PDB file of C-alpha atoms and ligand atoms in Angstrom:
ATOM      1  CA  MET A   1      90.841 158.237 108.315  1.00 67.00           C
ATOM      2  CA  SER A   2      91.293 160.759 105.570  1.00 91.00           C
ATOM      3  CA  PHE A   3      94.054 161.431 103.081  1.00 97.00           C
ATOM      4  CA  GLU A   4      96.256 164.498 103.216  1.00 96.00           C
ATOM      5  CA  LEU A   5      97.782 166.410 100.349  1.00 97.00           C
ATOM      6  CA  GLU A   6     101.494 165.546 100.564  1.00 95.00           C
ATOM      7  CA  ASN A   7     103.940 168.438 100.310  1.00 97.00           C
ATOM      8  CA  LEU A   8     105.673 168.968  96.989  1.00 98.00           C
ATOM      9  CA  PRO A   9     109.236 167.574  97.090  1.00 97.00           C
ATOM     10  CA  TYR A  10     110.592 171.010  95.974  1.00 98.00           C
ATOM     11  CA  ALA A  11     109.680 174.696  95.997  1.00 98.00           C
ATOM     12  CA  LYS A  12     106.933 175.792  93.590  1.00 98.00           C
ATOM     13  CA  ASN A  13     109.481 177.722  91.492  1.00 98.00           C
ATOM     14  CA  ALA A  14     112.056 174.880  91.409  1.00 98.00           C
ATOM     15  CA  LEU A  15     111.050 173.618  87.964  1.00 98.00           C
ATOM     16  CA  GLU A  16     111.216 176.982  86.197  1.00 98.00           C
ATOM     17  CA  PRO A  17     111.522 177.853  83.375  1.00 98.00           C
ATOM     18  CA  TYR A  18     110.095 174.508  82.196  1.00 98.00           C
ATOM     19  CA  ILE A  19     107.091 174.499  84.565  1.00 98.00           C
ATOM     20  CA  SER A  20     106.203 177.845  86.118  1.00 98.00           C
ATOM     21  CA  GLU A  21     105.377 178.571  89.742  1.00 98.00           C
ATOM     22  CA  LYS A  22     101.944 179.672  88.514  1.00 98.00           C
ATOM     23  CA  THR A  23     101.294 176.266  86.919  1.00 98.00           C
ATOM     24  CA  LEU A  24     102.300 174.449  90.107  1.00 98.00           C
ATOM     25  CA  GLU A  25     100.124 176.796  92.190  1.00 98.00           C
ATOM     26  CA  PHE A  26      97.109 175.705  90.153  1.00 98.00           C
ATOM     27  CA  HIS A  27      98.065 172.142  89.317  1.00 98.00           C
ATOM     28  CA  TYR A  28      99.222 171.133  92.804  1.00 98.00           C
ATOM     29  CA  GLY A  29      97.392 173.700  94.906  1.00 98.00           C
ATOM     30  CA  LYS A  30      94.001 173.448  93.179  1.00 98.00           C
ATOM     31  CA  HIS A  31      93.710 170.363  90.946  1.00 98.00           C
ATOM     32  CA  HIS A  32      95.607 167.831  93.063  1.00 98.00           C
ATOM     33  CA  ARG A  33      94.109 169.230  96.292  1.00 98.00           C
ATOM     34  CA  THR A  34      90.593 168.866  94.865  1.00 98.00           C
ATOM     35  CA  TYR A  35      91.132 165.189  94.002  1.00 98.00           C
ATOM     36  CA  VAL A  36      92.250 164.490  97.585  1.00 98.00           C
ATOM     37  CA  GLU A  37      89.365 166.466  99.109  1.00 98.00           C
ATOM     38  CA  ASN A  38      86.768 164.844  96.834  1.00 98.00           C
ATOM     39  CA  LEU A  39      88.134 161.390  97.637  1.00 98.00           C
ATOM     40  CA  ASN A  40      87.851 162.074 101.364  1.00 98.00           C
ATOM     41  CA  LYS A  41      84.206 163.134 100.952  1.00 98.00           C
ATOM     42  CA  LEU A  42      83.380 160.088  98.800  1.00 98.00           C
ATOM     43  CA  ILE A  43      84.929 157.475 101.120  1.00 98.00           C
ATOM     44  CA  ALA A  44      83.679 158.925 104.434  1.00 97.00           C
ATOM     45  CA  GLY A  45      81.648 156.236 106.192  1.00 96.00           C
ATOM     46  CA  THR A  46      82.293 153.593 103.507  1.00 97.00           C
ATOM     47  CA  LYS A  47      84.340 150.377 103.477  1.00 97.00           C
ATOM     48  CA  PHE A  48      87.104 152.314 101.727  1.00 98.00           C
ATOM     49  CA  GLU A  49      87.650 154.652 104.657  1.00 95.00           C
ATOM     50  CA  ASN A  50      90.503 152.676 106.227  1.00 94.00           C
ATOM     51  CA  MET A  51      92.178 151.431 103.055  1.00 97.00           C
ATOM     52  CA  SER A  52      95.403 152.734 101.535  1.00 97.00           C
ATOM     53  CA  LEU A  53      95.201 154.701  98.302  1.00 97.00           C
ATOM     54  CA  GLU A  54      96.638 151.724  96.410  1.00 97.00           C
ATOM     55  CA  GLU A  55      94.023 149.364  97.884  1.00 98.00           C
ATOM     56  CA  ILE A  56      91.189 151.730  96.986  1.00 98.00           C
ATOM     57  CA  ILE A  57      92.441 151.963  93.384  1.00 98.00           C
ATOM     58  CA  LYS A  58      92.662 148.165  93.027  1.00 97.00           C
ATOM     59  CA  GLU A  59      89.259 147.619  94.690  1.00 98.00           C
ATOM     60  CA  THR A  60      87.383 150.160  92.549  1.00 98.00           C
ATOM     61  CA  ALA A  61      89.098 149.756  89.135  1.00 98.00           C
ATOM     62  CA  GLY A  62      86.669 148.803  86.399  1.00 96.00           C
ATOM     63  CA  LYS A  63      83.588 148.873  88.681  1.00 97.00           C
ATOM     64  CA  ALA A  64      80.941 151.249  87.349  1.00 97.00           C
ATOM     65  CA  GLU A  65      79.383 151.843  90.785  1.00 97.00           C
ATOM     66  CA  TYR A  66      82.712 153.184  92.099  1.00 98.00           C
ATOM     67  CA  THR A  67      83.778 155.363  89.160  1.00 98.00           C
ATOM     68  CA  GLY A  68      83.858 158.550  91.237  1.00 98.00           C
ATOM     69  CA  ILE A  69      85.986 157.004  93.975  1.00 98.00           C
ATOM     70  CA  PHE A  70      88.328 155.387  91.428  1.00 98.00           C
ATOM     71  CA  ASN A  71      88.801 158.633  89.484  1.00 98.00           C
ATOM     72  CA  ASN A  72      89.662 160.689  92.550  1.00 98.00           C
ATOM     73  CA  ALA A  73      91.830 158.008  94.194  1.00 98.00           C
ATOM     74  CA  ALA A  74      93.755 157.340  90.981  1.00 98.00           C
ATOM     75  CA  GLN A  75      94.257 161.053  90.317  1.00 98.00           C
ATOM     76  CA  ALA A  76      95.443 161.567  93.909  1.00 98.00           C
ATOM     77  CA  TRP A  77      97.988 158.750  93.408  1.00 98.00           C
ATOM     78  CA  ASN A  78      99.004 159.783  89.870  1.00 98.00           C
ATOM     79  CA  HIS A  79      99.709 163.370  90.913  1.00 98.00           C
ATOM     80  CA  ALA A  80     101.681 162.438  94.061  1.00 98.00           C
ATOM     81  CA  PHE A  81     103.773 160.137  91.833  1.00 98.00           C
ATOM     82  CA  PHE A  82     104.148 162.722  89.048  1.00 98.00           C
ATOM     83  CA  TRP A  83     105.650 165.330  91.426  1.00 98.00           C
ATOM     84  CA  LYS A  84     108.296 162.769  92.398  1.00 98.00           C
ATOM     85  CA  CYS A  85     109.023 162.097  88.714  1.00 98.00           C
ATOM     86  CA  MET A  86     110.509 165.585  88.337  1.00 98.00           C
ATOM     87  CA  LYS A  87     113.432 167.501  89.808  1.00 98.00           C
ATOM     88  CA  GLN A  88     115.510 170.578  89.105  1.00 97.00           C
ATOM     89  CA  GLY A  89     118.310 169.481  86.777  1.00 97.00           C
ATOM     90  CA  GLY A  90     116.580 166.253  85.750  1.00 98.00           C
ATOM     91  CA  GLY A  91     116.532 164.698  82.296  1.00 98.00           C
ATOM     92  CA  LYS A  92     118.196 161.701  80.697  1.00 97.00           C
ATOM     93  CA  PRO A  93     118.627 158.812  83.158  1.00 97.00           C
ATOM     94  CA  LYS A  94     122.022 157.566  84.300  1.00 96.00           C
ATOM     95  CA  GLY A  95     123.568 154.365  85.593  1.00 96.00           C
ATOM     96  CA  GLU A  96     121.399 151.303  86.075  1.00 96.00           C
ATOM     97  CA  MET A  97     118.195 152.890  84.731  1.00 97.00           C
ATOM     98  CA  LEU A  98     119.948 154.032  81.549  1.00 98.00           C
ATOM     99  CA  ALA A  99     121.370 150.522  81.079  1.00 98.00           C
ATOM    100  CA  ARG A 100     117.900 148.957  81.524  1.00 98.00           C
ATOM    101  CA  ILE A 101     116.369 151.402  79.038  1.00 98.00           C
ATOM    102  CA  GLU A 102     119.102 150.725  76.483  1.00 98.00           C
ATOM    103  CA  LYS A 103     118.606 146.975  76.924  1.00 98.00           C
ATOM    104  CA  ASP A 104     114.798 146.976  76.623  1.00 98.00           C
ATOM    105  CA  PHE A 105     114.291 149.755  74.038  1.00 98.00           C
ATOM    106  CA  GLY A 106     117.532 149.459  72.025  1.00 98.00           C
ATOM    107  CA  SER A 107     118.720 152.978  72.869  1.00 98.00           C
ATOM    108  CA  TYR A 108     117.791 155.970  75.032  1.00 98.00           C
ATOM    109  CA  LYS A 109     116.668 157.799  71.878  1.00 98.00           C
ATOM    110  CA  LYS A 110     114.205 155.028  70.995  1.00 98.00           C
ATOM    111  CA  PHE A 111     112.722 155.190  74.500  1.00 98.00           C
ATOM    112  CA  HIS A 112     112.585 159.014  74.368  1.00 98.00           C
ATOM    113  CA  ASP A 113     110.771 158.945  71.019  1.00 98.00           C
ATOM    114  CA  GLU A 114     108.334 156.211  72.095  1.00 98.00           C
ATOM    115  CA  PHE A 115     107.484 157.934  75.402  1.00 98.00           C
ATOM    116  CA  LYS A 116     107.071 161.307  73.689  1.00 98.00           C
ATOM    117  CA  ASN A 117     104.884 159.774  70.994  1.00 98.00           C
ATOM    118  CA  ALA A 118     102.651 158.126  73.616  1.00 98.00           C
ATOM    119  CA  ALA A 119     102.292 161.463  75.444  1.00 98.00           C
ATOM    120  CA  VAL A 120     101.541 163.446  72.300  1.00 98.00           C
ATOM    121  CA  THR A 121      99.085 160.932  70.815  1.00 97.00           C
ATOM    122  CA  GLN A 122      97.069 160.361  74.009  1.00 96.00           C
ATOM    123  CA  PHE A 123      93.744 161.725  72.751  1.00 95.00           C
ATOM    124  CA  GLY A 124      92.307 164.200  75.242  1.00 95.00           C
ATOM    125  CA  SER A 125      93.262 163.993  78.913  1.00 97.00           C
ATOM    126  CA  GLY A 126      95.566 161.341  80.308  1.00 98.00           C
ATOM    127  CA  TRP A 127      99.074 160.228  81.161  1.00 98.00           C
ATOM    128  CA  ALA A 128     102.144 158.659  79.508  1.00 98.00           C
ATOM    129  CA  TRP A 129     104.124 156.113  81.523  1.00 98.00           C
ATOM    130  CA  LEU A 130     107.306 154.089  81.720  1.00 98.00           C
ATOM    131  CA  VAL A 131     106.269 150.852  83.413  1.00 98.00           C
ATOM    132  CA  GLU A 132     107.706 147.485  84.334  1.00 97.00           C
ATOM    133  CA  LYS A 133     105.774 144.638  82.750  1.00 93.00           C
ATOM    134  CA  ASP A 134     106.869 141.014  83.289  1.00 93.00           C
ATOM    135  CA  GLY A 135     110.322 142.244  84.317  1.00 94.00           C
ATOM    136  CA  LYS A 136     110.774 144.371  81.178  1.00 97.00           C
ATOM    137  CA  LEU A 137     110.399 148.097  80.670  1.00 98.00           C
ATOM    138  CA  ALA A 138     107.570 149.354  78.462  1.00 98.00           C
ATOM    139  CA  VAL A 139     105.826 152.605  77.526  1.00 98.00           C
ATOM    140  CA  MET A 140     102.065 152.967  77.891  1.00 98.00           C
ATOM    141  CA  LYS A 141      99.471 155.728  77.892  1.00 98.00           C
ATOM    142  CA  THR A 142      96.269 155.941  79.918  1.00 98.00           C
ATOM    143  CA  SER A 143      93.102 158.038  79.592  1.00 98.00           C
ATOM    144  CA  ASN A 144      91.745 160.422  82.205  1.00 97.00           C
ATOM    145  CA  ALA A 145      92.483 159.005  85.689  1.00 98.00           C
ATOM    146  CA  ASP A 146      93.490 155.496  84.603  1.00 98.00           C
ATOM    147  CA  THR A 147      96.779 154.297  86.086  1.00 98.00           C
ATOM    148  CA  PRO A 148      99.148 151.307  85.614  1.00 98.00           C
ATOM    149  CA  LEU A 149      98.410 150.241  89.198  1.00 97.00           C
ATOM    150  CA  ALA A 150      94.867 149.359  88.112  1.00 97.00           C
ATOM    151  CA  HIS A 151      96.378 146.948  85.557  1.00 96.00           C
ATOM    152  CA  GLY A 152      98.850 145.291  87.936  1.00 95.00           C
ATOM    153  CA  LEU A 153     101.838 147.164  86.473  1.00 97.00           C
ATOM    154  CA  LYS A 154     104.609 148.999  88.290  1.00 97.00           C
ATOM    155  CA  ALA A 155     104.982 152.673  87.304  1.00 98.00           C
ATOM    156  CA  LEU A 156     108.522 154.024  86.988  1.00 98.00           C
ATOM    157  CA  LEU A 157     107.950 157.443  85.366  1.00 98.00           C
ATOM    158  CA  THR A 158     104.969 159.497  84.267  1.00 98.00           C
ATOM    159  CA  VAL A 159     104.046 162.777  82.640  1.00 98.00           C
ATOM    160  CA  ASP A 160     100.622 164.358  83.040  1.00 98.00           C
ATOM    161  CA  VAL A 161      99.210 165.423  79.674  1.00 98.00           C
ATOM    162  CA  TRP A 162      95.920 166.868  80.872  1.00 97.00           C
ATOM    163  CA  GLU A 163      95.782 170.437  79.542  1.00 96.00           C
ATOM    164  CA  HIS A 164      95.909 171.789  83.108  1.00 96.00           C
ATOM    165  CA  ALA A 165      99.483 170.410  83.305  1.00 97.00           C
ATOM    166  CA  TYR A 166     100.881 172.646  80.571  1.00 97.00           C
ATOM    167  CA  TYR A 167      98.391 175.147  79.192  1.00 97.00           C
ATOM    168  CA  LEU A 168      99.580 178.220  81.155  1.00 97.00           C
ATOM    169  CA  ASP A 169     103.189 177.642  80.043  1.00 98.00           C
ATOM    170  CA  TYR A 170     102.849 176.002  76.619  1.00 97.00           C
ATOM    171  CA  GLN A 171      99.221 176.634  75.507  1.00 97.00           C
ATOM    172  CA  ASN A 172      98.501 173.937  72.885  1.00 95.00           C
ATOM    173  CA  ARG A 173     102.172 172.907  72.431  1.00 97.00           C
ATOM    174  CA  ARG A 174     101.992 169.590  74.291  1.00 97.00           C
ATOM    175  CA  ALA A 175     105.006 168.177  72.408  1.00 98.00           C
ATOM    176  CA  ASP A 176     107.221 171.034  73.668  1.00 98.00           C
ATOM    177  CA  PHE A 177     106.072 170.389  77.249  1.00 98.00           C
ATOM    178  CA  VAL A 178     106.850 166.661  76.968  1.00 98.00           C
ATOM    179  CA  GLU A 179     110.250 167.397  75.406  1.00 98.00           C
ATOM    180  CA  ALA A 180     111.084 169.765  78.294  1.00 98.00           C
ATOM    181  CA  PHE A 181     109.937 167.123  80.784  1.00 98.00           C
ATOM    182  CA  LEU A 182     112.157 164.418  79.269  1.00 98.00           C
ATOM    183  CA  THR A 183     115.183 166.661  78.695  1.00 98.00           C
ATOM    184  CA  HIS A 184     115.208 168.905  81.784  1.00 98.00           C
ATOM    185  CA  LEU A 185     112.917 167.542  84.524  1.00 98.00           C
ATOM    186  CA  ALA A 186     112.541 163.741  84.475  1.00 98.00           C
ATOM    187  CA  ASN A 187     113.646 162.091  87.737  1.00 98.00           C
ATOM    188  CA  TYR A 188     114.248 158.347  87.534  1.00 97.00           C
ATOM    189  CA  GLN A 189     115.828 158.052  91.012  1.00 88.00           C
ATOM    190  CA  LYS A 190     112.840 157.815  93.329  1.00 77.00           C
TER     191      LYS A 190
HETATM  192 MN1   MN B 201      97.064 166.921  86.539  1.00 58.50          MN
END
């Protein structure tokens, strides 16, 4: 069995002007596709061949002999999740999610600032996340391909802060990209 690149949940120009069609052509069409294709090559004929993506991530996390498989499986999962974390007309959460954020962070603004700070201060490539930890919401950041799933945590929202996620549209202005994500794109209703 091999994994397929899932379709984007919207057209490639749906997130403009905050993320351009050009960025999605490269980020989804080249970067994400390559992770899926590399994973398929690496697991062919191995014990991982018939596992789900989630099982492969849990089985390979932290094991030096499986670094290549972990990196590609986790990036395949992270990207598929990231696309679902955005929508046209997204932004501040509403309803139950807003109430949970206000309860666990004190206010939406405190969550916004903490998430943005995690995204901006992640040194080098990685991801910022809203996760559920012991029934409470928390912000975390991960390096490279690392993912909350590998730490037994449930991911609720993520933003990709690898340079390939924003460089064509924002160059080195990562903070502006993260602000646009939180204010205009974030999708909490998945
Ligand atoms: Mn990426």
